[in-house]
């Protein structure tokens, strides 16, 4: 159940747009920051706050890989699998990373530290092959740098939420 604070923040967000449904994506970030991910119950709550069908919310949640329907690890690694990165070894990088962490794309390590997500273009083609490490662009990456990248990620506080960027405290 979303807290009253987050429900109010979502209603306040809606007032910032001519069409309240335009606030859906930031509202989902707020909800995800509080719950940690977006299970269907949370999606339904958000849909109710917008007065829209929950399938509409689900179509947004499942379209963007920044939203998670299942719990994710402390650190989220989005590895680009699109053309520029693929041409510069992105496939091998993803395979090596998954091998190191003993997961398949979309999975979380047994210790809950890392979730690996194979993503479409992450808008940093000049850094190919690249990945987002807790939303920070890292690249171009050589496979031999992966251990250091993972070690550096572990020193960080984890997957950040854009919620903090709009001034609503993280729960
Ligand atoms: S193709 Fe990888 S960032 Fe664009």
GROMACS .gro file of C-alpha atoms and ligand atoms in nm:
model
  175
    1UNK     CA    1   0.000   0.000   0.000
    2UNK     CA    2   0.139   0.339  -0.098
    3UNK     CA    3   0.191   0.577   0.190
    4UNK     CA    4  -0.032   0.881   0.225
    5UNK     CA    5   0.274   1.094   0.156
    6UNK     CA    6   0.338   0.930  -0.180
    7UNK     CA    7  -0.030   0.930  -0.273
    8UNK     CA    8  -0.040   1.303  -0.204
    9UNK     CA    9   0.283   1.358  -0.398
   10UNK     CA   10   0.128   1.179  -0.697
   11UNK     CA   11  -0.187   1.394  -0.679
   12UNK     CA   12   0.033   1.704  -0.654
   13UNK     CA   13   0.231   1.589  -0.957
   14UNK     CA   14  -0.089   1.561  -1.160
   15UNK     CA   15  -0.156   1.932  -1.101
   16UNK     CA   16   0.171   2.021  -1.275
   17UNK     CA   17   0.047   1.898  -1.613
   18UNK     CA   18  -0.240   2.019  -1.836
   19UNK     CA   19  -0.338   1.651  -1.872
   20UNK     CA   20  -0.297   1.467  -1.546
   21UNK     CA   21  -0.212   1.140  -1.719
   22UNK     CA   22   0.110   1.310  -1.836
   23UNK     CA   23   0.227   1.270  -1.477
   24UNK     CA   24   0.204   0.892  -1.497
   25UNK     CA   25   0.574   0.819  -1.552
   26UNK     CA   26   0.702   1.039  -1.267
   27UNK     CA   27   0.422   0.901  -1.051
   28UNK     CA   28   0.538   0.548  -1.123
   29UNK     CA   29   0.890   0.650  -1.023
   30UNK     CA   30   0.750   0.777  -0.694
   31UNK     CA   31   0.564   0.454  -0.636
   32UNK     CA   32   0.864   0.241  -0.732
   33UNK     CA   33   1.093   0.439  -0.502
   34UNK     CA   34   0.868   0.363  -0.210
   35UNK     CA   35   0.787   0.000  -0.279
   36UNK     CA   36   1.116  -0.094  -0.449
   37UNK     CA   37   0.938  -0.225  -0.758
   38UNK     CA   38   0.593  -0.212  -0.915
   39UNK     CA   39   0.384  -0.518  -0.838
   40UNK     CA   40   0.034  -0.527  -0.987
   41UNK     CA   41  -0.120  -0.411  -0.659
   42UNK     CA   42   0.089  -0.094  -0.672
   43UNK     CA   43   0.008  -0.045  -1.039
   44UNK     CA   44  -0.361  -0.074  -0.948
   45UNK     CA   45  -0.321   0.188  -0.677
   46UNK     CA   46  -0.154   0.427  -0.920
   47UNK     CA   47  -0.425   0.361  -1.178
   48UNK     CA   48  -0.691   0.445  -0.919
   49UNK     CA   49  -0.518   0.774  -0.839
   50UNK     CA   50  -0.529   0.861  -1.208
   51UNK     CA   51  -0.877   0.726  -1.268
   52UNK     CA   52  -0.752   0.509  -1.553
   53UNK     CA   53  -0.760   0.139  -1.628
   54UNK     CA   54  -0.481  -0.056  -1.460
   55UNK     CA   55  -0.396  -0.218  -1.794
   56UNK     CA   56  -0.297   0.125  -1.918
   57UNK     CA   57  -0.055   0.158  -1.629
   58UNK     CA   58   0.073  -0.192  -1.692
   59UNK     CA   59   0.140  -0.111  -2.058
   60UNK     CA   60   0.364   0.178  -1.947
   61UNK     CA   61   0.538  -0.028  -1.678
   62UNK     CA   62   0.613  -0.312  -1.919
   63UNK     CA   63   0.727  -0.081  -2.201
   64UNK     CA   64   1.007   0.090  -2.008
   65UNK     CA   65   1.283  -0.118  -1.860
   66UNK     CA   66   1.341   0.143  -1.589
   67UNK     CA   67   1.030   0.004  -1.421
   68UNK     CA   68   1.041  -0.332  -1.247
   69UNK     CA   69   0.749  -0.568  -1.196
   70UNK     CA   70   0.967  -0.793  -0.984
   71UNK     CA   71   1.207  -0.699  -0.703
   72UNK     CA   72   1.556  -0.603  -0.825
   73UNK     CA   73   1.900  -0.616  -0.669
   74UNK     CA   74   2.067  -0.333  -0.484
   75UNK     CA   75   2.258  -0.245  -0.800
   76UNK     CA   76   2.099  -0.245  -1.144
   77UNK     CA   77   2.319  -0.298  -1.450
   78UNK     CA   78   2.155  -0.205  -1.779
   79UNK     CA   79   2.372  -0.344  -2.057
   80UNK     CA   80   2.304  -0.200  -2.401
   81UNK     CA   81   2.229  -0.463  -2.663
   82UNK     CA   82   2.153  -0.225  -2.949
   83UNK     CA   83   2.336  -0.179  -3.277
   84UNK     CA   84   2.625   0.053  -3.192
   85UNK     CA   85   2.713  -0.142  -2.880
   86UNK     CA   86   2.657  -0.478  -3.049
   87UNK     CA   87   2.899  -0.381  -3.328
   88UNK     CA   88   3.161  -0.303  -3.065
   89UNK     CA   89   3.127  -0.622  -2.863
   90UNK     CA   90   2.821  -0.555  -2.649
   91UNK     CA   91   2.691  -0.911  -2.686
   92UNK     CA   92   3.017  -1.057  -2.557
   93UNK     CA   93   3.022  -0.807  -2.274
   94UNK     CA   94   2.671  -0.903  -2.165
   95UNK     CA   95   2.755  -1.273  -2.185
   96UNK     CA   96   3.073  -1.228  -1.982
   97UNK     CA   97   2.895  -1.019  -1.719
   98UNK     CA   98   2.618  -1.277  -1.686
   99UNK     CA   99   2.877  -1.553  -1.660
  100UNK     CA  100   3.062  -1.366  -1.386
  101UNK     CA  101   2.746  -1.303  -1.188
  102UNK     CA  102   2.592  -1.642  -1.271
  103UNK     CA  103   2.266  -1.495  -1.391
  104UNK     CA  104   2.078  -1.467  -1.717
  105UNK     CA  105   1.968  -1.124  -1.844
  106UNK     CA  106   1.674  -1.009  -1.634
  107UNK     CA  107   1.787  -1.201  -1.327
  108UNK     CA  108   1.925  -1.098  -0.990
  109UNK     CA  109   2.228  -1.253  -0.824
  110UNK     CA  110   2.166  -1.493  -0.537
  111UNK     CA  111   2.308  -1.242  -0.288
  112UNK     CA  112   2.067  -0.971  -0.408
  113UNK     CA  113   2.349  -0.739  -0.509
  114UNK     CA  114   2.308  -0.714  -0.886
  115UNK     CA  115   2.031  -0.729  -1.144
  116UNK     CA  116   2.140  -0.746  -1.507
  117UNK     CA  117   1.908  -0.606  -1.772
  118UNK     CA  118   1.974  -0.622  -2.145
  119UNK     CA  119   1.848  -0.288  -2.272
  120UNK     CA  120   1.776  -0.115  -2.597
  121UNK     CA  121   1.987   0.189  -2.689
  122UNK     CA  122   2.071   0.384  -2.376
  123UNK     CA  123   2.156   0.702  -2.566
  124UNK     CA  124   2.530   0.682  -2.510
  125UNK     CA  125   2.633   0.525  -2.841
  126UNK     CA  126   2.960   0.719  -2.837
  127UNK     CA  127   3.055   0.511  -2.531
  128UNK     CA  128   2.983   0.176  -2.699
  129UNK     CA  129   2.994  -0.085  -2.569
  130UNK     CA  130   2.842   0.061  -2.256
  131UNK     CA  131   2.617   0.001  -1.964
  132UNK     CA  132   2.435   0.199  -1.702
  133UNK     CA  133   2.563   0.113  -1.359
  134UNK     CA  134   2.300   0.236  -1.114
  135UNK     CA  135   2.205   0.493  -1.380
  136UNK     CA  136   2.562   0.610  -1.434
  137UNK     CA  137   2.694   0.575  -1.790
  138UNK     CA  138   3.006   0.358  -1.807
  139UNK     CA  139   3.191   0.292  -2.131
  140UNK     CA  140   3.346   0.207  -2.358
  141UNK     CA  141   3.397  -0.110  -2.158
  142UNK     CA  142   3.651  -0.383  -2.209
  143UNK     CA  143   3.565  -0.721  -2.061
  144UNK     CA  144   3.871  -0.711  -1.838
  145UNK     CA  145   3.730  -0.400  -1.668
  146UNK     CA  146   3.417  -0.578  -1.547
  147UNK     CA  147   3.557  -0.685  -1.209
  148UNK     CA  148   3.657  -0.330  -1.128
  149UNK     CA  149   3.323  -0.193  -1.246
  150UNK     CA  150   3.138  -0.438  -1.020
  151UNK     CA  151   3.367  -0.357  -0.727
  152UNK     CA  152   3.310   0.016  -0.778
  153UNK     CA  153   2.935  -0.035  -0.800
  154UNK     CA  154   2.936  -0.219  -0.469
  155UNK     CA  155   3.091   0.085  -0.304
  156UNK     CA  156   2.794   0.296  -0.412
  157UNK     CA  157   2.460   0.334  -0.239
  158UNK     CA  158   2.270   0.140  -0.502
  159UNK     CA  159   2.015   0.199  -0.770
  160UNK     CA  160   1.905   0.562  -0.731
  161UNK     CA  161   1.555   0.689  -0.781
  162UNK     CA  162   1.469   0.987  -0.997
  163UNK     CA  163   1.221   1.067  -0.721
  164UNK     CA  164   1.499   1.229  -0.525
  165UNK     CA  165   1.564   1.449  -0.825
  166UNK     CA  166   1.215   1.598  -0.802
  167UNK     CA  167   1.247   1.664  -0.433
  168UNK     CA  168   1.030   1.394  -0.281
  169UNK     CA  169   1.215   1.206  -0.009
  170UNK     CA  170   1.289   0.841  -0.063
  171UNK     CA  171   1.099   0.621   0.182
  172LIG     S1  172   2.348   0.144  -2.915
  172LIG    FE1  173   2.430   0.125  -2.716
  172LIG     S2  174   2.402   0.322  -2.630
  172LIG    FE2  175   2.315   0.338  -2.827
   0.00000   0.00000   0.00000
